[in-house]
Coordinates of C-alpha atoms (C1' of nucleotides) in Angstrom, one line a residue:
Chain A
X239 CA 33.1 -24.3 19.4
X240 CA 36.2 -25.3 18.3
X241 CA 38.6 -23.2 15.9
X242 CA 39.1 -24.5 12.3
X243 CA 41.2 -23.7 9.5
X244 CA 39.8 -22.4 6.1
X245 CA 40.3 -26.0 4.5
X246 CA 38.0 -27.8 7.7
X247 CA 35.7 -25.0 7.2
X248 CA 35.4 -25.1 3.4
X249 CA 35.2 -29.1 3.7
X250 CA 32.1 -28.8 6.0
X251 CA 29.8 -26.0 4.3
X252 CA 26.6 -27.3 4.5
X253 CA 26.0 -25.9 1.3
X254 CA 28.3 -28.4 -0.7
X255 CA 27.7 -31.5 1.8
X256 CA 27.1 -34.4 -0.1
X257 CA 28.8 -33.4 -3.0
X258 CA 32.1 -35.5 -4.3
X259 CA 35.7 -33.1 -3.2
X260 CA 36.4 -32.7 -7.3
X261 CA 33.0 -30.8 -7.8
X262 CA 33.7 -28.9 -4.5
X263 CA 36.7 -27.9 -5.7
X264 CA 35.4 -27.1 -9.6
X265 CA 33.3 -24.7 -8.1
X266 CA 35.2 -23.4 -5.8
X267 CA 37.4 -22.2 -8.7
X268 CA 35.1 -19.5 -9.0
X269 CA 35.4 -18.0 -5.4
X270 CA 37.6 -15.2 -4.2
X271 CA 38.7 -15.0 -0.6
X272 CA 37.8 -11.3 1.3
X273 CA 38.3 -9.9 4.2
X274 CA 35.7 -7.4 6.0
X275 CA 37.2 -5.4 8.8
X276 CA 34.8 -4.8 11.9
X277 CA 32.7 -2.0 11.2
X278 CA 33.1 -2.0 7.8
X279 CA 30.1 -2.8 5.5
X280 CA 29.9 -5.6 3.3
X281 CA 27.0 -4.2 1.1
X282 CA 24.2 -1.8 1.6
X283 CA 20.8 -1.9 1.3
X284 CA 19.9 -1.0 -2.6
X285 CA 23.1 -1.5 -3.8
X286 CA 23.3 -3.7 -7.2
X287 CA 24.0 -7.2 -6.3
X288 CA 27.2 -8.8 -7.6
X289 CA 27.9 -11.8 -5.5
X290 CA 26.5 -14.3 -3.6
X291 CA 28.7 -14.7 -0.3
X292 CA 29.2 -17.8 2.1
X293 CA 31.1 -16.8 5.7
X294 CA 34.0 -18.7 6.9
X295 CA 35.1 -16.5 10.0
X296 CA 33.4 -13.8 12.0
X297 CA 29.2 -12.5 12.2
X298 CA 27.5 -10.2 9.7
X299 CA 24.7 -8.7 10.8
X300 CA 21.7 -7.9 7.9
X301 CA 19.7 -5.2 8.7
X302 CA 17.5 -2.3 6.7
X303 CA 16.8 1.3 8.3
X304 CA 13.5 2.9 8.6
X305 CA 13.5 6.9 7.3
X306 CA 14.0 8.2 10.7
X307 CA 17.3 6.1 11.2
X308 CA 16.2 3.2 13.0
X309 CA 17.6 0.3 11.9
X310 CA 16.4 -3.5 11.7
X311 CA 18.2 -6.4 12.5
X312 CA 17.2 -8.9 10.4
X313 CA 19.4 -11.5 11.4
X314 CA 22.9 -12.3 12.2
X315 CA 25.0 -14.4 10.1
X316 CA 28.1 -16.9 11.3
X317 CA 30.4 -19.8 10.1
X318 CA 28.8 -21.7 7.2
X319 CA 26.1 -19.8 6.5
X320 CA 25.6 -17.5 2.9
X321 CA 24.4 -14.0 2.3
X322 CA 22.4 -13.3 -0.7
X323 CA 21.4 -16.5 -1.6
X324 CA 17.4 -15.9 -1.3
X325 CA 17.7 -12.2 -3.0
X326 CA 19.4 -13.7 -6.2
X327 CA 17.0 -16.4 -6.3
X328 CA 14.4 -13.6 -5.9
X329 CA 15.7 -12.3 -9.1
X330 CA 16.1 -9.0 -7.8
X331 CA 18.7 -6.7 -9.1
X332 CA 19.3 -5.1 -5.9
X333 CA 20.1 -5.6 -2.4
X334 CA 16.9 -5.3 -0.3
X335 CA 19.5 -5.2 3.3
X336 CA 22.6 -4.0 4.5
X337 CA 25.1 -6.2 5.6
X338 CA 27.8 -4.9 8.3
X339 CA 30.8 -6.6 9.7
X340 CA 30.3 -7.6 13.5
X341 CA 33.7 -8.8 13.8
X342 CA 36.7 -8.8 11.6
X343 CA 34.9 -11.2 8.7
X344 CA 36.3 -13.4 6.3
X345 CA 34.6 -14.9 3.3
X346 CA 34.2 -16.5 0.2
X347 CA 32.7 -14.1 -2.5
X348 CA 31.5 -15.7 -5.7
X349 CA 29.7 -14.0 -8.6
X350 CA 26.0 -14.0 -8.4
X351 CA 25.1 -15.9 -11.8
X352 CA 27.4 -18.7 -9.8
X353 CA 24.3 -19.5 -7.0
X354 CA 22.1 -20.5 -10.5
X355 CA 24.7 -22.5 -12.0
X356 CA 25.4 -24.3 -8.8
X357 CA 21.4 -24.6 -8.3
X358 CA 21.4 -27.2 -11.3
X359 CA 23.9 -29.5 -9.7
X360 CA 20.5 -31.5 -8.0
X361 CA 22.4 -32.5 -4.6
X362 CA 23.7 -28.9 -3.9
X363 CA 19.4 -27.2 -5.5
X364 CA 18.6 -29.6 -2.0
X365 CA 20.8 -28.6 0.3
X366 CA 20.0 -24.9 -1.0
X367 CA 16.1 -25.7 -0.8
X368 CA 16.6 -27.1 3.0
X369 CA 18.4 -24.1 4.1
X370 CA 15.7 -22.1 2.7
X371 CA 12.8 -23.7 4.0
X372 CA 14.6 -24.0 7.5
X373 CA 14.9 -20.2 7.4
X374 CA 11.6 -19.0 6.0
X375 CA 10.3 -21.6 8.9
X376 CA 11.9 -20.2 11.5
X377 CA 11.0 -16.7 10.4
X378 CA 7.6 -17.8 10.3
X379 CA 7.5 -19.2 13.7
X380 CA 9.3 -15.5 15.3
X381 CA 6.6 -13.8 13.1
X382 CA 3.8 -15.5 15.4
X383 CA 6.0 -15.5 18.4
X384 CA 5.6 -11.7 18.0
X385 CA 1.5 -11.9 18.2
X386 CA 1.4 -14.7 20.7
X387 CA 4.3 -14.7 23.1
X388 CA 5.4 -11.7 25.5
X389 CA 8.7 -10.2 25.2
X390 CA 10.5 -12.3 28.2
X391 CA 9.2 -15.6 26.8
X392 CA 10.7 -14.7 23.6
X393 CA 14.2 -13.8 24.9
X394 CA 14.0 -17.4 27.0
X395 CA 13.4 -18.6 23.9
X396 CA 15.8 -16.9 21.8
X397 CA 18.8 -17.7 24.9
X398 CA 17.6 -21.0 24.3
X399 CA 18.3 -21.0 20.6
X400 CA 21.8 -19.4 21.0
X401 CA 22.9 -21.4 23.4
X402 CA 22.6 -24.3 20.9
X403 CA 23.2 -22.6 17.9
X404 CA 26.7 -21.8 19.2
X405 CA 26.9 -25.4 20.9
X406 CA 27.3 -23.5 23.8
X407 CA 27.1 -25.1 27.5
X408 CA 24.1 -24.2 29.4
X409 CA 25.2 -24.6 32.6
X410 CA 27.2 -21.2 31.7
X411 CA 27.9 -19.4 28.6
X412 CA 28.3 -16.0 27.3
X413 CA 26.3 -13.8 25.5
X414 CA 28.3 -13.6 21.6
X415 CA 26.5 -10.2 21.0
X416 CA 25.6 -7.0 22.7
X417 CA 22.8 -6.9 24.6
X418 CA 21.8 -4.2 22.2
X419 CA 22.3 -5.9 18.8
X420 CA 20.3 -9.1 20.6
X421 CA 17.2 -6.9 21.3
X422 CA 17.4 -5.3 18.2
X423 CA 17.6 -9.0 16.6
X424 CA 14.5 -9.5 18.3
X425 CA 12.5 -6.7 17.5
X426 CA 12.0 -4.6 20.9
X427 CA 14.4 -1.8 22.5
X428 CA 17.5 -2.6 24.5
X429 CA 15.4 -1.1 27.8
X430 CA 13.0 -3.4 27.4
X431 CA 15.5 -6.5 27.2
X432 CA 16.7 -5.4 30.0
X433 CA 13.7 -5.2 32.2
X434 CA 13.0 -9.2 30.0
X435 CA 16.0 -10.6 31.4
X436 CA 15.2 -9.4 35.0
X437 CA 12.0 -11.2 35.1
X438 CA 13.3 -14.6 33.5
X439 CA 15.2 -14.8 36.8
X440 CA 12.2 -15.9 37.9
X441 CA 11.5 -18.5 35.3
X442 CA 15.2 -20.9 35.6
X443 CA 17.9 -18.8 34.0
X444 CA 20.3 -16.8 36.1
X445 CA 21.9 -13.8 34.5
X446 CA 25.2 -11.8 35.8
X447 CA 26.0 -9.5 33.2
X448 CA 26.7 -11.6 29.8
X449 CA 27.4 -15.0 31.5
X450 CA 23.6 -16.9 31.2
X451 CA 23.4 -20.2 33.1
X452 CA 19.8 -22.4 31.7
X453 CA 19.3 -23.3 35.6
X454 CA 16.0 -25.4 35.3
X455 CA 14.8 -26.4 31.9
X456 CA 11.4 -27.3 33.2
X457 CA 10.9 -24.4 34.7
X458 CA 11.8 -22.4 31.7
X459 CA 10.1 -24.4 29.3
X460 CA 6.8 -24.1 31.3
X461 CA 7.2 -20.6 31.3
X462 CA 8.0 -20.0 27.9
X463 CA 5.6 -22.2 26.2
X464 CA 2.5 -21.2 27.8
X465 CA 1.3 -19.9 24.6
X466 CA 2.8 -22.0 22.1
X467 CA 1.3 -22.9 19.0
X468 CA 4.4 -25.7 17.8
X469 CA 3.1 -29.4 19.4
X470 CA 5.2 -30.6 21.8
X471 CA 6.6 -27.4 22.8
X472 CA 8.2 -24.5 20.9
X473 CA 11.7 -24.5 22.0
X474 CA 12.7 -27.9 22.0
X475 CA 11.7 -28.0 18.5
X476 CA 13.6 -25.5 17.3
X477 CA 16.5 -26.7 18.9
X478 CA 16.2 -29.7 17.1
X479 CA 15.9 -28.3 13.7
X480 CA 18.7 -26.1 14.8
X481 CA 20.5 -29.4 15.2
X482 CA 19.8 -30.4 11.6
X483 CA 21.4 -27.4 10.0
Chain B
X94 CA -9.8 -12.7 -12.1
X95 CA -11.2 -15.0 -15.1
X96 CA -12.2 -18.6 -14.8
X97 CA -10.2 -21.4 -15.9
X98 CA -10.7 -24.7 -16.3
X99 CA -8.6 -27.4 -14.8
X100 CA -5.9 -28.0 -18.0
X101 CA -5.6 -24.4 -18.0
X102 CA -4.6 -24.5 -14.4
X103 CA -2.6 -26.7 -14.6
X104 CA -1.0 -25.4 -18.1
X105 CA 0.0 -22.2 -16.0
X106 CA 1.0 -23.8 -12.4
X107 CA 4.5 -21.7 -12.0
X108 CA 5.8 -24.7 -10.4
X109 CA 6.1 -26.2 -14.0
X110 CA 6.8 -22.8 -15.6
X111 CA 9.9 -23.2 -18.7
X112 CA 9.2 -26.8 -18.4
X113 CA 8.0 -29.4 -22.2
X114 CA 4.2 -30.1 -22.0
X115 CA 5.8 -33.9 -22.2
X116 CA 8.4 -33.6 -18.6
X117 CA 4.9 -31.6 -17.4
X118 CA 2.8 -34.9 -18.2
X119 CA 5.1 -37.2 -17.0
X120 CA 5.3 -35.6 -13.6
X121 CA 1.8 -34.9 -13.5
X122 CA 1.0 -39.0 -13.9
X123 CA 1.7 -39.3 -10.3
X124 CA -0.6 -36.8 -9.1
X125 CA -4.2 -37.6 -8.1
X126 CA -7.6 -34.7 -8.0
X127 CA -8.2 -34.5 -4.5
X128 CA -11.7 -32.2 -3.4
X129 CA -11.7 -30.8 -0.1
X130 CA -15.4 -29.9 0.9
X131 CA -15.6 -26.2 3.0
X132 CA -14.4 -26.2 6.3
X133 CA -12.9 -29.6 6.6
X134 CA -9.2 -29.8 6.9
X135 CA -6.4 -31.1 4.6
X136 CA -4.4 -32.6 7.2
X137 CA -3.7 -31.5 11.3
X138 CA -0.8 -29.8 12.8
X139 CA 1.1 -32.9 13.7
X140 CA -0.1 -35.4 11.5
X141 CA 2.7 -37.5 9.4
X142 CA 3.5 -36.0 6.2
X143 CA 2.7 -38.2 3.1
X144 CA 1.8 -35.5 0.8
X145 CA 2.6 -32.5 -1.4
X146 CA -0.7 -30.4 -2.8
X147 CA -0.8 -28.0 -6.1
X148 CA -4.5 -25.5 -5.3
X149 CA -6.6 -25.8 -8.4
X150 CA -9.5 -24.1 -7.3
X151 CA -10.8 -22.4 -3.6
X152 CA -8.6 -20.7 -0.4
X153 CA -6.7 -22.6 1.8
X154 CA -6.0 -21.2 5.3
X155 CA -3.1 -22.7 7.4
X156 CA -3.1 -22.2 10.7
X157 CA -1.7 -23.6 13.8
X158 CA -3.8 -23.7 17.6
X159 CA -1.7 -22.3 20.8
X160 CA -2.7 -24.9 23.8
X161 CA -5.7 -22.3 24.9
X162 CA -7.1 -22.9 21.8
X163 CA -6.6 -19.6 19.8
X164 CA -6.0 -20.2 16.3
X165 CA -2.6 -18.1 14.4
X166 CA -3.0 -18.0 10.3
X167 CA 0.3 -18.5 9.1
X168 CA -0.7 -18.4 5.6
X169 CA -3.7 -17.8 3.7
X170 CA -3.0 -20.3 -0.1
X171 CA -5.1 -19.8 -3.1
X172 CA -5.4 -21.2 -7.1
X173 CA -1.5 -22.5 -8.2
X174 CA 0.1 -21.9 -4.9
X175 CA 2.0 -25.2 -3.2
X176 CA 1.3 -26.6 0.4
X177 CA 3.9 -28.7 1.8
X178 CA 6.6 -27.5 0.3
X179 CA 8.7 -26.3 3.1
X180 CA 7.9 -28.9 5.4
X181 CA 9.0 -31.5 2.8
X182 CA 12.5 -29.9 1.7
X183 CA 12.7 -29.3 5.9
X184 CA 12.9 -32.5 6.0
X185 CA 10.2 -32.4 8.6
X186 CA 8.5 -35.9 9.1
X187 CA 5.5 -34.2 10.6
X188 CA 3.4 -31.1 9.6
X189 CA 3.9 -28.5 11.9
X190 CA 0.4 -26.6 10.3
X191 CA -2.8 -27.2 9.5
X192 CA -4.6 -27.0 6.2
X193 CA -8.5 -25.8 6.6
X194 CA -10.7 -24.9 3.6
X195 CA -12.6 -21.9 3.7
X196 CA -14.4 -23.3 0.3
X197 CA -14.8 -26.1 -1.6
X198 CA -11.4 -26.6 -2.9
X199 CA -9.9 -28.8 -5.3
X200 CA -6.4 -29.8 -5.7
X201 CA -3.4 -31.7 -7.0
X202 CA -2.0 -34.5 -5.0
X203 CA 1.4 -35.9 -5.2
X204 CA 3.3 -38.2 -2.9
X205 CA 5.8 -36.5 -0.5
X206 CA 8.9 -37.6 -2.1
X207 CA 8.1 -36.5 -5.8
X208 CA 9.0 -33.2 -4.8
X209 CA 12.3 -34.1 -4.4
X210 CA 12.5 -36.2 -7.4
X211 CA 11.2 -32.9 -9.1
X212 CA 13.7 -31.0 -7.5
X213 CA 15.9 -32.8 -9.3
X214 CA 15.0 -30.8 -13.3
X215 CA 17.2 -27.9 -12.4
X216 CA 14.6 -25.8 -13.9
X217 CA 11.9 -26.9 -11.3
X218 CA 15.0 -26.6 -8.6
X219 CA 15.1 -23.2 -10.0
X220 CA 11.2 -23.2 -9.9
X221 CA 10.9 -23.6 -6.4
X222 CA 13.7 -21.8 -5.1
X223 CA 12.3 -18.5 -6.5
X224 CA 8.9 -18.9 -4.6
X225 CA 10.6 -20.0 -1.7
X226 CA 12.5 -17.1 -1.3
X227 CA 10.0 -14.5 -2.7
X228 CA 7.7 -16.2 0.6
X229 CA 10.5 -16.2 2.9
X230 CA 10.9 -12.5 1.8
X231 CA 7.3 -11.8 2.2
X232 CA 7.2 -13.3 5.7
X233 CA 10.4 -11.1 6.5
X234 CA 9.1 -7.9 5.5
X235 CA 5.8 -8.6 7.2
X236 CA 7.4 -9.6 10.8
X237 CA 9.6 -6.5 10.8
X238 CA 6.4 -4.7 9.9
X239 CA 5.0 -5.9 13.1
X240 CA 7.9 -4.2 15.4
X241 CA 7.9 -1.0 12.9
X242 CA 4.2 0.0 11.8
X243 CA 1.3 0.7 13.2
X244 CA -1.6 -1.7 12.8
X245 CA -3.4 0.6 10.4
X246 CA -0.7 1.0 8.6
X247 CA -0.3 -2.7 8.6
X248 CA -4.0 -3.1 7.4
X249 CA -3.4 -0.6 4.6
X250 CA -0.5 -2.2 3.1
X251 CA -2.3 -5.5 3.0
X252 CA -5.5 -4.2 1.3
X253 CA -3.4 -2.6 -1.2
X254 CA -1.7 -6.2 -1.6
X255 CA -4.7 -8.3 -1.7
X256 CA -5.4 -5.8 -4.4
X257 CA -3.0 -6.8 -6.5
X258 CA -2.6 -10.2 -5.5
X259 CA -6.0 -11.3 -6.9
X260 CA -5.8 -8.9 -9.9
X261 CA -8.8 -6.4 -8.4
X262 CA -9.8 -2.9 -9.0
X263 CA -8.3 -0.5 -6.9
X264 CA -11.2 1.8 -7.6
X265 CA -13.8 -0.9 -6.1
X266 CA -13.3 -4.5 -4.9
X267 CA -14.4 -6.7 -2.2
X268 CA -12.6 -8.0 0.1
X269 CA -12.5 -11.9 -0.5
X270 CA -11.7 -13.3 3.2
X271 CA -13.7 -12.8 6.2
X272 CA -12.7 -10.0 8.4
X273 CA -11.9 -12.0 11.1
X274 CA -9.9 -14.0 8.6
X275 CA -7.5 -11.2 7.7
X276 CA -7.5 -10.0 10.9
X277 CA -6.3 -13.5 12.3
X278 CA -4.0 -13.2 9.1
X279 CA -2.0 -10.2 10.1
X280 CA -1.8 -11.4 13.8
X281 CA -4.5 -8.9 15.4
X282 CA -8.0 -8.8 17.1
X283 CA -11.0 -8.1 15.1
X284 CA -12.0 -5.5 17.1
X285 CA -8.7 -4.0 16.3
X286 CA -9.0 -4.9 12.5
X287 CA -12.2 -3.2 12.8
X288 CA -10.7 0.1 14.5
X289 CA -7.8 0.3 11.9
X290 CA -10.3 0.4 9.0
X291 CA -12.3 3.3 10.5
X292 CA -8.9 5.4 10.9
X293 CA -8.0 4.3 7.5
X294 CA -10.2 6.4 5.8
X295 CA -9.0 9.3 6.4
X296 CA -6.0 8.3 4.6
X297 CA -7.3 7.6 1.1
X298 CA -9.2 4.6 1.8
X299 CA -12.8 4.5 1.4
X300 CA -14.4 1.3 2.9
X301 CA -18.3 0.3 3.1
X302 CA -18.8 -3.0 4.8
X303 CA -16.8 -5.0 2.8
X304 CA -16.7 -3.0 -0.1
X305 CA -12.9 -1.1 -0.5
X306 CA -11.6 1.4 -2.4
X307 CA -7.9 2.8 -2.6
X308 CA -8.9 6.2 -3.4
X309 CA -6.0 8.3 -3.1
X310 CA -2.7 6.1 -3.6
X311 CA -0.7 8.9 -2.7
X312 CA -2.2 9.6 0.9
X313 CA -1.7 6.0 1.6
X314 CA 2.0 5.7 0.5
X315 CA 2.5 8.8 2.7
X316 CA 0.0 7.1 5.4
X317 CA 2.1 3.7 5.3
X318 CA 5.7 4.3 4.6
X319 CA 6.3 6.8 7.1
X320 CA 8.6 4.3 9.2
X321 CA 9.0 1.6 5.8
X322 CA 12.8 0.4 5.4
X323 CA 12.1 -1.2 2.0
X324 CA 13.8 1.3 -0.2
X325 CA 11.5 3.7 -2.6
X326 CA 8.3 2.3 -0.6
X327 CA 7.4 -0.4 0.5
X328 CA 4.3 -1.3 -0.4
X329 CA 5.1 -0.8 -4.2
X330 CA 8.3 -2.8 -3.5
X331 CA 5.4 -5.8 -2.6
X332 CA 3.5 -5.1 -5.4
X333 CA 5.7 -5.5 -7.5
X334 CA 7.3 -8.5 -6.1
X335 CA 4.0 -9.9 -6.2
X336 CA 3.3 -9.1 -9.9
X337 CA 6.7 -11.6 -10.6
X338 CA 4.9 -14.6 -9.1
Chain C
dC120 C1' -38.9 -16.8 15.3
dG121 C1' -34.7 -18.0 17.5
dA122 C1' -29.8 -19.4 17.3
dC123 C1' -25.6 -18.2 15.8
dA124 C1' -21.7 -16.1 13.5
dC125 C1' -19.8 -11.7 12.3
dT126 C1' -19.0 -7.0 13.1
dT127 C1' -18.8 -2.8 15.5
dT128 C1' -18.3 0.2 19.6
dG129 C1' -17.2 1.4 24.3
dA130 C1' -14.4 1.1 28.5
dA131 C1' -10.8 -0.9 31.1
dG132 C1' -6.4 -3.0 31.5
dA133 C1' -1.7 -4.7 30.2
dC134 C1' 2.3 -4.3 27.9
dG135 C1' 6.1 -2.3 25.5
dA136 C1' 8.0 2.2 23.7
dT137 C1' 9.7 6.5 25.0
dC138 C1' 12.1 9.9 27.7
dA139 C1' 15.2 11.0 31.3
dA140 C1' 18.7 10.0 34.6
dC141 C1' 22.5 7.5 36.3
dG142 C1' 26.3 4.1 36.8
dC143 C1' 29.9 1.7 34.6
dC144 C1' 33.7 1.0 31.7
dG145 C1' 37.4 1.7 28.1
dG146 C1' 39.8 4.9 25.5
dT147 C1' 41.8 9.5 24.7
dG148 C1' 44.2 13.4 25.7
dG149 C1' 45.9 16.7 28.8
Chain D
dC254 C1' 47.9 9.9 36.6
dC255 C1' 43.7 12.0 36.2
dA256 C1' 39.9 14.3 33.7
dC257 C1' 36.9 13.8 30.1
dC258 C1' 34.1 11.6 26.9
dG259 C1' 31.1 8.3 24.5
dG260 C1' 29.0 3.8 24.3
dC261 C1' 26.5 0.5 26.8
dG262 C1' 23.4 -1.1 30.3
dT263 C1' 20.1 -0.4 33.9
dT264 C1' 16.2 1.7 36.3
dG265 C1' 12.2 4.8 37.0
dA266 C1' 8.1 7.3 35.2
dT267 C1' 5.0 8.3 31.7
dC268 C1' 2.5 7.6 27.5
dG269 C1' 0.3 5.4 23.6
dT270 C1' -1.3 1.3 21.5
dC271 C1' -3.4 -3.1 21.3
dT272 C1' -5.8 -6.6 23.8
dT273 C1' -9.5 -7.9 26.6
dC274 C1' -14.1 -7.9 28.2
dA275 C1' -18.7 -6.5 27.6
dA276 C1' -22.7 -5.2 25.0
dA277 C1' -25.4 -4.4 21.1
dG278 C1' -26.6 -4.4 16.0
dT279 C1' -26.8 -7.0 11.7
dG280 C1' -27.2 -10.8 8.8
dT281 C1' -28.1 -15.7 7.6
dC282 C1' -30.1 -20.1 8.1
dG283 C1' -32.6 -23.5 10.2

DNA sequence: CGACACTTTGAAGACGATCAACGCCGGTGG
DNA sequence: CCACCGGCGTTGATCGTCTTCAAAGTGTCG
């Protein structure tokens, strides 16, 4: 993935593609730059929402807590991608997750009312309505995952996903998270990732600590799509609408 | 849940809520009645998408096979709600769900790409955008439910929203699916369905066949919350979400 | 009446969570 | 430099929960 400067970055959101560089930059107008230091917190879960967020640099993890402290991953946030875009559509008042600063994280924060008045510019209500649908499908799809598939098919197919998500190679890349975050991203306990990841060495993926080689794609396919409910098979297509992002 | 008839319906559809009754007529010219007889389907898992559907009147249940032939409801869509909505702003050239009818079901048809000429009235934009997010939110909730609750608790928190949902008594209502519709809903067995609703009456929930009551609301909040991260609680956090559709 | 779908109940089995222990590493402080 | 600590990851043993399989009851519809 190749390093880029806060103009490349801010010239390739998808959020303003298609739109002519004057609008870009009219409504960029309205952003502030901010910087989130590693640990910090961005926002937390039932806090008043004030601003609709897109990252440039750095991951954000979302994620609630149950009442006895567990908390939730929702989902982990990079490059490109906003925060708070589906809660102020919503129309609620308040934050329904925290968001936490993986790395060091910089991004652009811009008022909430912003997202609505942007929303009526028809090229940029699309690109907001793909994003949307693209996530609420593939939320959908890890939803059944969790009723039809076992917990190693669903790391394969979550190692998979990162690998193309971060155009990583799959003939050897490293993990970008903790084993722990990953499993909690995924719903199941760090022990029981680790026992996952031991059996998908017998399904075409070699593990040595965080560096992951995709050793036989048929062989991993066949294992993970045994009970897959998307035609064709289940990983291939989301790496394709990952593509699309 | 009173009757309506069809330019009722359609007077109320929120897709065209804050829209003139003339823009509402002029988009409605390019839709066609469709009626779908019970338990034929709208259009297979993999068939090319060429349309976008508005309910009028009966359920819809979408709902995708895994290759040993056991069928996952994504979605159960009644009177007003979309289908084809996320596929289309996806992008998607194929549907990657079915669409069965549990009843007779009547329903407005629109080509594919009017959605997106829609899209275009900021207002529908806006329109859309809420739903989507308020689903993608509900879909959310309900898969971290699946790694956090147990399925009673699951079961209780979805009686108390079909409740709501479709404007019942708490004090006495029937359920209006099948049990081995919701079952198949919420991602479990019947048999397990089945168990949950025994043990869920000793937590304020009467139930006789398929007769329910919500007898005591505060034994069930303290029955399903007990590991809830929604803040307050989080089945009144859905009602109330629900009660904005 | 018989066929069939739906539901319930029981018993067995599989799977993931939980609890406990240990190894490993990076940082801190003596 | 070494000792100590805390976070992370792995492994083993046990437990609880949901699925699976089997059987039987109920209802509807031909």
């Amino acid at each position: 993935m190749p390093l880029m400067n806060y103009s490349d970055i801010v010239s390739n959101l998808p959020l303003f593609s298609g739109i002519s560089e004057e609008e870009k930059k009219r409504l960029l107008k309205n952003g502030k730059l901010r910087h989130i230091a590693s640990g910090d917190y961005l926002f937390h879960n039932g806090d008043v929402i004030h601003h609709f967020y897109i990252i440039c640099t750095g991951s954000v993890q979302l994620l609630r807590e149950t009442p006895d402290g567990k908390k939730i991953t929702t989902d982990i946030s990079t490059r490109g991608r906003t925060i708070g875009k589906a809660e102020i559509l919503n129309t609620s008042t308040h934050h329904n997750v925290s968001a936490f600063a993986l790395e060091d994280v910089t991004l652009l924060e811009f008022p909430a009312k912003w997202l609505k008045d942007a929303a009526s510019n028809p090229v940029i209500a699309l690109n907001i309505l793909t994003s949307l649908s693209q996530y609420s499908h593939m939320v959908e799809v890890e939803s059944e995952q969790k009723t039809t598939m076992s917990v190693s098919q669903r790391v394969g197919c979550f190692l998979q996903r990162i690998c193309v998500m971060h155009g990583l190679d799959k003939n050897s890349f490293v993990l970008p998270y903790s084993k722990s975050l990953i499993a909690s991203r995924l719903g199941m306990e760090p022990e029981t990732f680790s026992r996952a990841l031991t059996k998908l060495k017998e399904h075409g993926i070699s593990i040595d600590d965080k560096k992951i080689v995709l050793r036989d794609m048929q062989a991993i396919e066949d294992f993970i799509c045994e009970h897959c409910s998307m035609l064709g098979n289940c990983s291939t297509h989301q790496l394709l609408t990952a593509e699309n992002e």
